[in-house]
Amino acid sequence: MSQYLDLIMFAGLIGAILLGFPVSFSIAGVAIIFGYLGWAMGVMDITLLGATGQRVFGLLSNTVLIAIPLFVLMGAVLEKSRIAEELLDTMGRLFGQLRGGLGISVVLVGALLAASTGIVGATVVAMGMIALPTMLRAGYDPRVASGIVCTAGTLGQIIPPSTLLIILADVMSNSYQQAQYEQGKFAVEALSVGQFFAAAIMPGLVLVLLYLIYILIRGALRPQDMPPASLDTPRPERAEVLAAVVPPVLLIIAVLGAILGGVATPTEAASVGAIGALLMAGRRISRRPKIILFGAAALVLLGVLAGAFPIRLQRSDLGFLSQAAGGFYVILTIVGAIGIVYALRAAFREKIIHAAVTSTLTMTAMIFATILAAGMFSLVFIGLGGEERVAEILTGMPGGPTGALLFCMALVFVLGFFLDFVEISVIVLPLIAPTLILMGHDPIWLGVLLAINLQTSFLTPPFGFSLFYLRGAAPKEISTGQIYAGVMPFIGLQILGMALVFFLPQVSTWLPRALF
């Protein structure tokens, strides 16, 4: 029995989670129990657990993961300020006259919200409460409507900025460095969050395109499933469409443009996104929106000018033009600060900040507690010989590197039925990724394949998180069975998306190679 303790430990973890215990406590508890069990049986050196403190310090000082709470705050502010509702309403009226038009609008809004919030739960709940009743009133099949809302909401996991991609970038970078050490390389290369963001953009858009093609084809073949909206619904004016779409698009450009352009680190860009979301929310709810608009314009202009013509005011050899430009930058900074203060006042008055910060603290605590517990779990698993067992299984797979990769993708897909993406990312991937990289697989391409696979776990019954979110927000006439049936075609589209990235690696590798 002692030689299989690592496998029993992994099975015990899944069992503890399925019993409903809090995830982080389940992971840490199983690790402690099996650590002492292995020590008692003489198959593990208990002093390995002494490295836990170093892992905790490494996590708390990890500059990559600091971006997570800032991106979560950005998404929470946008969600609480009801910007998503305005966007959904406008896009629904714009495309509603087409067969499947409401479905198209939900997918497009899901993509926009994914790129500006990155929070799956918030997007699914918002669309479940706003778009789903509208689709049902228009005569949509409840299964089709549920599947579209669930799937569009999960785009926040693959389209950057996304907490999944940040965690995955950290895991894959560590695995890549570990693989290089095992190859005897000591001047190791690291991977950045920006590279994974760049790699995920094209696959994310490919998935959006697959969803849209499916909706259009189904609308043509089965028009009774997705009829056009009522002709009484007025189409929005061009100004109304621009007012709803331009602010989120500008926020996306500011955040992703800063990261991909090398202007800012992901953490700095996340703080820009949080301020941008606050200004967007403030303009919508403030009694003086023009002041906030001027403040936002001043900050955008400051970012562009300071990037193109940087001024160092501490230098003693500045000419008159440089000093005048520096003075102008100071004025822009003051105007921007005034806009932020007015946005903050409005957000405090409407209790948006309170709700957003509470949501951010809850989600961040859950993610970091899981990562901390997973660090302890992996120490014990390695101490019980699990790492060597995983390497043996993968290297012994028929089909060589391709066979090992297909086995791992199938394993992650099946685990997605039962485990959360954070648990799979921080427990399973550090065990399999180094071996796969050593076999010759490109770490960025591998990371994107795994990201799409983990995104699919939000849709797979019985524990897909999107299914739970929609179940809580959907009208009572929609059953759980209809929600499960509705996502099945989209799970097939996810697998097709993975196959496209698998057979055409350039979809994920071209952009990061061009930019980095």
Coordinates of C-alpha atoms in Angstrom, one line a residue:
M1 CA 0.0 0.0 0.0
S2 CA 2.8 2.4 0.9
Q3 CA 4.1 2.5 -2.7
Y4 CA 0.7 3.7 -4.0
L5 CA 0.3 6.4 -1.2
D6 CA 0.7 9.2 -3.8
L7 CA -2.2 7.9 -5.9
I8 CA -4.4 7.3 -2.8
M9 CA -3.6 10.8 -1.7
F10 CA -4.8 12.3 -5.0
A11 CA -8.0 10.2 -4.9
G12 CA -8.5 11.3 -1.3
L13 CA -8.3 15.0 -2.3
I14 CA -11.0 14.5 -5.0
G15 CA -13.2 12.7 -2.5
A16 CA -12.8 15.4 0.1
I17 CA -13.7 18.1 -2.4
L18 CA -16.8 16.2 -3.6
L19 CA -18.0 15.8 0.0
G20 CA -18.3 19.6 0.1
F21 CA -15.5 20.7 2.4
P22 CA -14.0 24.1 1.7
V23 CA -11.5 23.6 -1.0
S24 CA -8.4 25.2 0.5
F25 CA -9.0 23.3 3.8
S26 CA -9.5 20.1 2.0
I27 CA -6.2 20.4 0.1
A28 CA -4.2 21.4 3.1
G29 CA -5.9 18.8 5.4
V30 CA -5.3 15.9 2.9
A31 CA -1.6 17.1 2.6
I32 CA -1.0 17.0 6.3
I33 CA -2.7 13.7 6.9
F34 CA -0.8 11.9 4.1
G35 CA 2.4 13.7 5.0
Y36 CA 2.3 12.2 8.5
L37 CA 1.0 8.9 7.1
G38 CA 4.0 8.7 4.7
W39 CA 6.4 9.5 7.5
A40 CA 4.8 6.8 9.8
M41 CA 5.2 4.3 7.0
G42 CA 8.8 5.3 6.3
V43 CA 8.2 6.4 2.7
M44 CA 8.5 10.2 3.2
D45 CA 11.0 12.6 4.8
I46 CA 8.8 14.9 7.0
T47 CA 11.4 17.7 6.9
L48 CA 10.2 18.5 3.4
L49 CA 7.3 20.3 5.0
G50 CA 9.9 22.8 6.3
A51 CA 9.9 24.3 2.9
T52 CA 6.2 25.5 3.4
G53 CA 7.3 28.8 4.9
Q54 CA 9.5 29.5 1.8
R55 CA 6.6 28.8 -0.5
V56 CA 4.3 31.1 1.5
F57 CA 6.9 33.9 1.3
G58 CA 7.4 33.2 -2.5
L59 CA 3.7 33.5 -3.1
L60 CA 3.3 36.7 -1.1
S61 CA 6.3 38.3 -2.9
N62 CA 5.2 37.1 -6.4
T63 CA 4.9 40.2 -8.5
V64 CA 3.0 38.4 -11.2
L65 CA 0.1 37.4 -8.9
I66 CA -0.3 40.9 -7.5
A67 CA -2.2 41.7 -10.8
I68 CA -5.0 39.3 -9.8
P69 CA -6.8 41.5 -7.2
L70 CA -6.4 44.6 -9.4
F71 CA -8.0 42.8 -12.4
V72 CA -10.7 41.4 -10.2
L73 CA -11.4 44.9 -8.8
M74 CA -11.6 46.3 -12.3
G75 CA -14.2 43.7 -13.3
A76 CA -16.2 44.1 -10.0
V77 CA -16.5 47.9 -10.4
L78 CA -17.8 47.4 -14.0
E79 CA -20.2 44.8 -12.9
K80 CA -21.6 46.7 -9.9
S81 CA -22.0 49.9 -12.0
R82 CA -24.4 48.1 -14.4
I83 CA -22.3 49.0 -17.5
A84 CA -22.9 45.4 -18.7
E85 CA -26.7 45.9 -18.7
E86 CA -26.4 49.0 -20.9
L87 CA -24.1 47.2 -23.3
L88 CA -26.4 44.1 -23.5
D89 CA -29.5 46.3 -24.1
T90 CA -27.9 48.3 -26.9
M91 CA -26.4 45.3 -28.7
G92 CA -29.6 43.3 -28.3
R93 CA -31.6 46.0 -30.1
L94 CA -28.8 46.4 -32.7
F95 CA -28.8 42.7 -33.8
G96 CA -32.2 41.6 -32.6
Q97 CA -33.9 41.6 -36.1
L98 CA -31.7 38.8 -37.3
R99 CA -32.4 35.1 -36.8
G100 CA -30.2 34.4 -33.9
G101 CA -29.5 38.1 -33.5
L102 CA -30.0 38.1 -29.7
G103 CA -27.6 35.2 -29.5
I104 CA -25.1 37.0 -31.6
S105 CA -25.4 40.1 -29.4
V106 CA -24.9 38.0 -26.2
V107 CA -21.7 36.4 -27.6
L108 CA -20.3 39.8 -28.7
V109 CA -21.1 41.4 -25.4
G110 CA -19.6 38.4 -23.6
A111 CA -16.4 38.9 -25.6
L112 CA -16.3 42.6 -24.8
L113 CA -17.0 42.0 -21.1
A114 CA -14.4 39.2 -21.1
A115 CA -11.7 41.6 -22.4
S116 CA -12.7 44.3 -19.9
T117 CA -13.6 42.4 -16.8
G118 CA -12.3 38.8 -17.0
I119 CA -14.8 37.6 -14.3
V120 CA -16.9 34.7 -15.4
G121 CA -19.4 34.7 -12.6
A122 CA -20.3 38.4 -12.9
T123 CA -20.7 38.1 -16.7
V124 CA -22.9 34.9 -16.6
V125 CA -25.1 36.3 -13.8
A126 CA -25.5 39.7 -15.5
M127 CA -26.5 38.1 -18.8
G128 CA -28.7 35.5 -17.1
M129 CA -30.7 38.3 -15.4
I130 CA -30.8 40.6 -18.4
A131 CA -30.4 38.8 -21.7
L132 CA -32.0 35.4 -20.9
P133 CA -35.5 36.7 -20.1
T134 CA -35.4 38.9 -23.3
M135 CA -34.4 35.8 -25.4
L136 CA -37.2 33.7 -23.8
R137 CA -39.8 36.5 -24.5
A138 CA -38.6 36.6 -28.2
G139 CA -39.4 32.8 -28.4
Y140 CA -35.9 31.3 -28.1
D141 CA -35.7 27.6 -27.2
P142 CA -34.7 27.6 -23.4
R143 CA -31.9 25.2 -24.0
V144 CA -30.3 27.3 -26.8
A145 CA -30.7 30.5 -24.8
S146 CA -29.1 28.9 -21.7
G147 CA -26.2 27.4 -23.7
I148 CA -25.4 30.8 -25.4
V149 CA -25.5 32.7 -22.1
C150 CA -23.4 30.1 -20.2
T151 CA -20.8 29.9 -23.0
A152 CA -20.5 33.6 -23.7
G153 CA -19.8 34.2 -20.0
T154 CA -16.9 31.8 -19.9
L155 CA -14.9 33.8 -22.5
G156 CA -13.5 35.8 -19.6
Q157 CA -11.2 32.8 -18.9
I158 CA -9.5 32.7 -22.3
I159 CA -9.7 36.3 -23.6
P160 CA -7.2 38.5 -21.6
P161 CA -7.0 39.9 -19.0
S162 CA -8.0 36.8 -17.1
T163 CA -7.1 35.4 -13.7
L164 CA -6.8 31.9 -15.3
L165 CA -4.1 33.2 -17.7
I166 CA -2.2 35.0 -14.9
I167 CA -2.1 31.8 -12.7
L168 CA -1.3 29.7 -15.8
A169 CA 1.6 32.1 -16.8
D170 CA 3.1 31.7 -13.3
V171 CA 2.7 27.9 -13.3
M172 CA 4.0 27.5 -16.9
S173 CA 7.0 29.8 -16.3
N174 CA 8.0 27.9 -13.2
S175 CA 7.6 24.6 -15.1
Y176 CA 9.6 25.9 -18.1
Q177 CA 12.5 27.0 -15.7
Q178 CA 12.3 23.6 -14.0
A179 CA 12.6 21.8 -17.4
Q180 CA 15.6 23.9 -18.3
Y181 CA 17.4 23.1 -15.0
E182 CA 16.8 19.4 -15.7
Q183 CA 18.3 19.9 -19.2
G184 CA 21.4 21.3 -17.5
K185 CA 20.8 24.9 -18.5
F186 CA 21.5 27.3 -15.6
A187 CA 21.0 30.6 -17.6
V188 CA 17.3 30.0 -17.7
E189 CA 14.6 31.9 -19.6
A190 CA 11.4 33.0 -18.0
L191 CA 7.9 33.5 -19.5
S192 CA 5.8 36.6 -18.9
V193 CA 2.1 37.2 -18.4
G194 CA 2.3 39.4 -21.5
Q195 CA 3.3 36.5 -23.7
F196 CA 0.4 34.4 -22.5
F197 CA -2.0 37.3 -23.0
A198 CA -0.7 37.8 -26.5
A199 CA -0.9 34.0 -27.2
A200 CA -4.5 33.8 -26.0
I201 CA -6.0 36.6 -28.0
M202 CA -6.2 34.8 -31.4
P203 CA -7.6 31.5 -29.9
G204 CA -10.1 33.5 -27.9
L205 CA -11.3 35.3 -31.1
V206 CA -11.4 31.9 -32.9
L207 CA -13.8 30.6 -30.2
V208 CA -16.0 33.7 -30.6
L209 CA -16.1 33.1 -34.4
L210 CA -17.0 29.4 -33.9
Y211 CA -19.9 30.4 -31.5
L212 CA -21.2 33.0 -34.0
I213 CA -21.0 30.5 -37.0
Y214 CA -22.9 27.9 -35.0
I215 CA -25.6 30.4 -34.0
L216 CA -26.0 31.6 -37.6
I217 CA -26.2 28.1 -39.0
R218 CA -28.6 26.9 -36.3
G219 CA -30.7 30.1 -36.9
A220 CA -30.9 29.2 -40.6
L221 CA -31.6 25.5 -40.2
R222 CA -33.9 25.8 -37.2
P223 CA -35.5 29.3 -37.2
Q224 CA -38.0 28.2 -34.6
D225 CA -35.2 27.9 -32.0
M226 CA -33.9 31.5 -32.5
P227 CA -36.6 33.8 -34.0
P228 CA -35.9 37.4 -34.6
A229 CA -37.0 40.0 -32.0
S230 CA -40.2 41.9 -32.3
L231 CA -40.3 44.6 -35.0
D232 CA -41.6 47.0 -32.3
T233 CA -38.2 47.1 -30.7
P234 CA -36.5 50.3 -31.8
R235 CA -33.0 50.1 -33.3
P236 CA -30.4 52.1 -31.4
E237 CA -29.0 55.3 -32.9
R238 CA -25.4 55.4 -33.9
A239 CA -24.5 57.7 -31.0
E240 CA -26.2 55.3 -28.6
V241 CA -24.1 52.4 -29.9
L242 CA -20.9 54.3 -29.7
A243 CA -21.7 55.5 -26.2
A244 CA -22.2 51.9 -25.1
V245 CA -19.3 50.3 -27.0
V246 CA -16.5 52.9 -27.1
P247 CA -15.7 53.1 -23.3
P248 CA -15.2 49.3 -22.8
V249 CA -13.1 49.2 -26.0
L250 CA -11.0 52.1 -24.9
L251 CA -10.4 50.3 -21.5
I252 CA -9.4 47.1 -23.4
I253 CA -7.0 49.1 -25.5
A254 CA -5.5 50.9 -22.5
V255 CA -5.0 47.7 -20.5
L256 CA -3.9 45.2 -23.2
G257 CA -2.2 47.8 -25.3
A258 CA 0.0 48.8 -22.3
I259 CA 1.0 45.2 -21.6
L260 CA 1.5 44.0 -25.2
G261 CA 3.2 47.2 -26.2
G262 CA 5.8 46.8 -23.4
V263 CA 4.7 50.1 -21.8
A264 CA 3.6 48.6 -18.5
T265 CA 3.8 45.4 -16.5
P266 CA 0.6 43.4 -16.1
T267 CA 0.3 44.7 -12.5
E268 CA 0.7 48.4 -13.6
A269 CA -1.8 47.8 -16.5
A270 CA -4.2 46.2 -14.0
S271 CA -4.1 49.4 -11.9
V272 CA -4.7 51.4 -15.0
G273 CA -7.7 49.2 -15.7
A274 CA -9.1 49.6 -12.2
I275 CA -8.9 53.4 -12.4
G276 CA -10.4 53.2 -15.9
A277 CA -13.3 51.1 -14.7
L278 CA -13.9 53.6 -11.8
L279 CA -14.0 56.5 -14.2
M280 CA -16.4 54.6 -16.5
A281 CA -18.7 53.8 -13.6
G282 CA -18.4 57.3 -12.1
R283 CA -19.3 59.0 -15.5
R284 CA -22.5 56.9 -15.5
I285 CA -23.7 57.6 -11.9
S286 CA -22.1 61.0 -11.1
R287 CA -24.1 64.2 -10.9
R288 CA -21.2 65.9 -12.7
P289 CA -20.2 63.4 -15.5
K290 CA -18.4 66.1 -17.6
I291 CA -15.8 66.6 -14.9
I292 CA -15.1 62.9 -14.9
L293 CA -15.0 62.8 -18.7
F294 CA -12.5 65.6 -18.8
G295 CA -10.4 63.8 -16.1
A296 CA -10.5 60.6 -18.1
A297 CA -9.5 62.5 -21.3
A298 CA -6.7 64.2 -19.5
L299 CA -5.3 60.9 -18.2
V300 CA -5.5 59.3 -21.7
L301 CA -3.7 62.3 -23.2
L302 CA -1.1 62.2 -20.5
G303 CA -0.4 58.6 -21.1
V304 CA 0.0 59.1 -24.9
L305 CA 2.2 62.2 -24.6
A306 CA 4.3 60.9 -21.7
G307 CA 4.9 57.7 -23.7
A308 CA 5.9 59.5 -26.9
F309 CA 7.8 62.5 -25.3
P310 CA 9.0 61.5 -21.8
I311 CA 10.2 64.4 -19.7
R312 CA 12.5 64.1 -16.6
L313 CA 11.8 67.2 -14.6
Q314 CA 14.7 66.5 -12.1
R315 CA 17.3 67.1 -14.8
S316 CA 19.1 70.4 -14.7
D317 CA 19.7 70.8 -18.4
L318 CA 16.0 71.0 -19.6
G319 CA 15.2 73.6 -22.2
F320 CA 12.2 75.9 -22.2
L321 CA 10.1 73.6 -24.4
S322 CA 10.8 70.6 -22.1
Q323 CA 9.9 72.7 -19.0
A324 CA 6.7 73.9 -20.7
A325 CA 5.8 70.3 -21.6
G326 CA 6.5 69.2 -18.1
G327 CA 4.2 71.9 -16.7
F328 CA 1.5 70.8 -19.2
Y329 CA 1.9 67.2 -17.9
V330 CA 1.5 68.4 -14.3
I331 CA -1.8 70.2 -15.3
L332 CA -3.1 67.0 -17.0
T333 CA -2.2 65.0 -13.9
I334 CA -4.2 67.5 -11.7
V335 CA -7.2 67.4 -14.0
G336 CA -7.1 63.6 -14.1
A337 CA -6.8 63.4 -10.3
I338 CA -9.9 65.7 -9.9
G339 CA -11.8 63.3 -12.2
I340 CA -10.8 60.3 -10.1
V341 CA -11.9 62.1 -6.9
Y342 CA -15.4 62.9 -8.4
A343 CA -15.7 59.3 -9.6
L344 CA -14.7 58.0 -6.2
R345 CA -17.3 60.2 -4.5
A346 CA -20.1 59.0 -6.8
A347 CA -19.0 55.4 -6.3
F348 CA -19.0 55.7 -2.5
R349 CA -22.4 57.5 -2.6
E350 CA -23.9 54.6 -4.6
K351 CA -22.1 52.0 -2.5
I352 CA -20.4 50.6 -5.6
I353 CA -17.0 50.7 -4.1
H354 CA -18.2 48.8 -1.0
A355 CA -19.7 45.9 -3.0
A356 CA -16.7 45.8 -5.5
V357 CA -14.1 45.7 -2.7
T358 CA -16.0 43.0 -0.8
S359 CA -16.3 40.9 -4.0
T360 CA -12.6 41.5 -4.8
L361 CA -11.5 40.4 -1.3
T362 CA -13.6 37.3 -1.4
M363 CA -12.4 36.1 -4.8
T364 CA -8.7 37.0 -4.1
A365 CA -8.7 35.3 -0.7
M366 CA -10.2 32.1 -2.3
I367 CA -7.6 32.1 -5.1
F368 CA -4.5 32.7 -2.8
A369 CA -5.7 30.3 -0.1
T370 CA -6.0 27.6 -2.7
I371 CA -2.5 28.3 -4.1
L372 CA -1.0 28.3 -0.6
A373 CA -2.7 24.9 0.2
A374 CA -1.7 23.5 -3.2
G375 CA 2.0 24.4 -2.4
M376 CA 1.7 22.2 0.7
F377 CA 0.0 19.4 -1.2
S378 CA 2.6 19.4 -4.0
L379 CA 5.4 19.2 -1.3
V380 CA 3.9 16.0 0.2
F381 CA 3.0 14.6 -3.2
I382 CA 6.6 15.0 -4.4
G383 CA 7.9 13.6 -1.0
L384 CA 5.7 10.4 -1.6
G385 CA 7.3 10.0 -5.1
G386 CA 4.4 11.3 -7.1
E387 CA 6.5 13.4 -9.4
E388 CA 8.6 10.5 -10.5
R389 CA 5.4 8.4 -11.0
V390 CA 3.9 11.1 -13.2
A391 CA 7.0 11.4 -15.3
E392 CA 7.1 7.6 -15.7
I393 CA 3.4 7.5 -16.8
L394 CA 3.9 10.2 -19.4
T395 CA 7.2 9.0 -20.8
G396 CA 5.7 5.4 -21.0
M397 CA 2.7 6.6 -23.0
P398 CA 2.2 5.1 -26.5
G399 CA 2.6 7.8 -29.2
G400 CA 5.6 9.5 -27.5
P401 CA 5.2 13.3 -26.8
T402 CA 1.9 13.5 -28.7
G403 CA 0.4 10.6 -26.9
A404 CA 1.5 12.0 -23.5
L405 CA 0.0 15.4 -24.4
L406 CA -3.3 13.9 -25.5
F407 CA -3.4 11.8 -22.3
C408 CA -2.8 15.0 -20.2
M409 CA -5.5 17.0 -22.1
A410 CA -8.0 14.1 -21.5
L411 CA -7.0 14.0 -17.8
V412 CA -7.5 17.7 -17.3
F413 CA -10.8 17.6 -19.2
V414 CA -12.1 14.8 -17.0
L415 CA -10.9 16.5 -13.8
G416 CA -12.8 19.6 -15.0
F417 CA -16.0 17.7 -14.3
F418 CA -15.2 17.7 -10.6
L419 CA -12.5 20.3 -9.8
D420 CA -12.2 24.1 -10.1
F421 CA -9.8 25.7 -12.6
V422 CA -7.6 27.1 -9.8
E423 CA -7.3 23.6 -8.2
I424 CA -6.3 22.0 -11.5
S425 CA -3.9 24.8 -12.3
V426 CA -2.0 24.8 -9.1
I427 CA -2.1 21.1 -8.2
V428 CA -2.1 19.1 -11.5
L429 CA -0.3 21.3 -14.0
P430 CA 2.9 21.7 -12.0
L431 CA 3.2 17.9 -12.0
I432 CA 2.6 17.3 -15.7
A433 CA 3.9 20.5 -17.4
P434 CA 7.7 20.1 -16.8
T435 CA 7.7 16.6 -18.3
L436 CA 5.6 17.8 -21.3
I437 CA 8.0 20.7 -21.9
L438 CA 11.0 18.3 -21.6
M439 CA 9.4 16.2 -24.3
G440 CA 9.6 19.2 -26.7
H441 CA 6.3 20.9 -26.5
D442 CA 6.3 24.7 -26.7
P443 CA 5.3 26.0 -23.3
I444 CA 3.3 29.0 -24.6
W445 CA 1.3 26.8 -27.1
L446 CA 0.9 24.2 -24.3
G447 CA -0.4 26.9 -21.9
V448 CA -3.0 28.1 -24.4
L449 CA -4.2 24.5 -25.0
L450 CA -4.6 24.0 -21.3
A451 CA -6.3 27.4 -20.9
I452 CA -9.0 26.4 -23.4
N453 CA -9.4 23.0 -21.7
L454 CA -9.8 24.7 -18.3
Q455 CA -12.3 27.2 -19.8
T456 CA -14.3 24.2 -20.9
S457 CA -14.5 23.0 -17.2
F458 CA -16.8 25.9 -16.5
L459 CA -19.4 24.2 -18.9
T460 CA -19.0 20.5 -18.0
P461 CA -21.7 19.0 -15.8
P462 CA -22.1 18.3 -12.9
F463 CA -19.9 21.0 -11.3
G464 CA -19.4 23.5 -14.1
F465 CA -19.3 26.9 -12.4
S466 CA -21.1 28.7 -15.2
L467 CA -24.0 26.2 -14.9
F468 CA -24.3 27.0 -11.2
Y469 CA -24.1 30.8 -11.8
L470 CA -26.8 30.6 -14.4
R471 CA -29.0 28.3 -12.3
G472 CA -29.0 31.0 -9.6
A473 CA -29.8 33.8 -12.0
A474 CA -32.1 32.1 -14.5
P475 CA -35.9 32.4 -14.4
K476 CA -37.7 29.5 -12.6
E477 CA -39.2 28.1 -15.8
I478 CA -35.7 27.0 -17.0
S479 CA -34.7 23.6 -15.5
T480 CA -31.2 22.4 -14.7
G481 CA -31.6 19.7 -17.4
Q482 CA -32.3 22.4 -20.0
I483 CA -29.1 24.3 -19.0
Y484 CA -27.1 21.0 -19.2
A485 CA -28.5 20.2 -22.6
G486 CA -27.9 23.7 -23.8
V487 CA -24.2 23.7 -23.2
M488 CA -23.5 20.4 -24.9
P489 CA -23.1 21.8 -28.5
F490 CA -20.7 24.5 -27.1
I491 CA -18.6 21.9 -25.3
G492 CA -18.2 20.3 -28.8
L493 CA -17.2 23.7 -30.1
Q494 CA -14.6 24.1 -27.3
I495 CA -13.1 20.7 -28.3
L496 CA -13.0 21.9 -32.0
G497 CA -11.3 25.1 -30.8
M498 CA -8.6 23.0 -29.0
A499 CA -8.2 20.8 -32.1
L500 CA -7.6 23.9 -34.3
V501 CA -4.9 25.3 -31.9
F502 CA -3.4 21.8 -31.7
F503 CA -3.1 21.3 -35.5
L504 CA -2.4 25.0 -36.2
P505 CA 0.1 26.1 -33.4
Q506 CA 0.6 29.4 -35.2
V507 CA -2.8 30.6 -34.0
S508 CA -1.3 30.9 -30.5
T509 CA 2.4 31.4 -31.1
W510 CA 2.5 34.0 -33.9
L511 CA 1.5 37.0 -31.9
P512 CA 3.7 36.5 -28.9
R513 CA 6.7 35.8 -31.2
A514 CA 5.9 39.0 -33.2
L515 CA 5.6 41.2 -30.1
F516 CA 8.2 39.6 -27.8

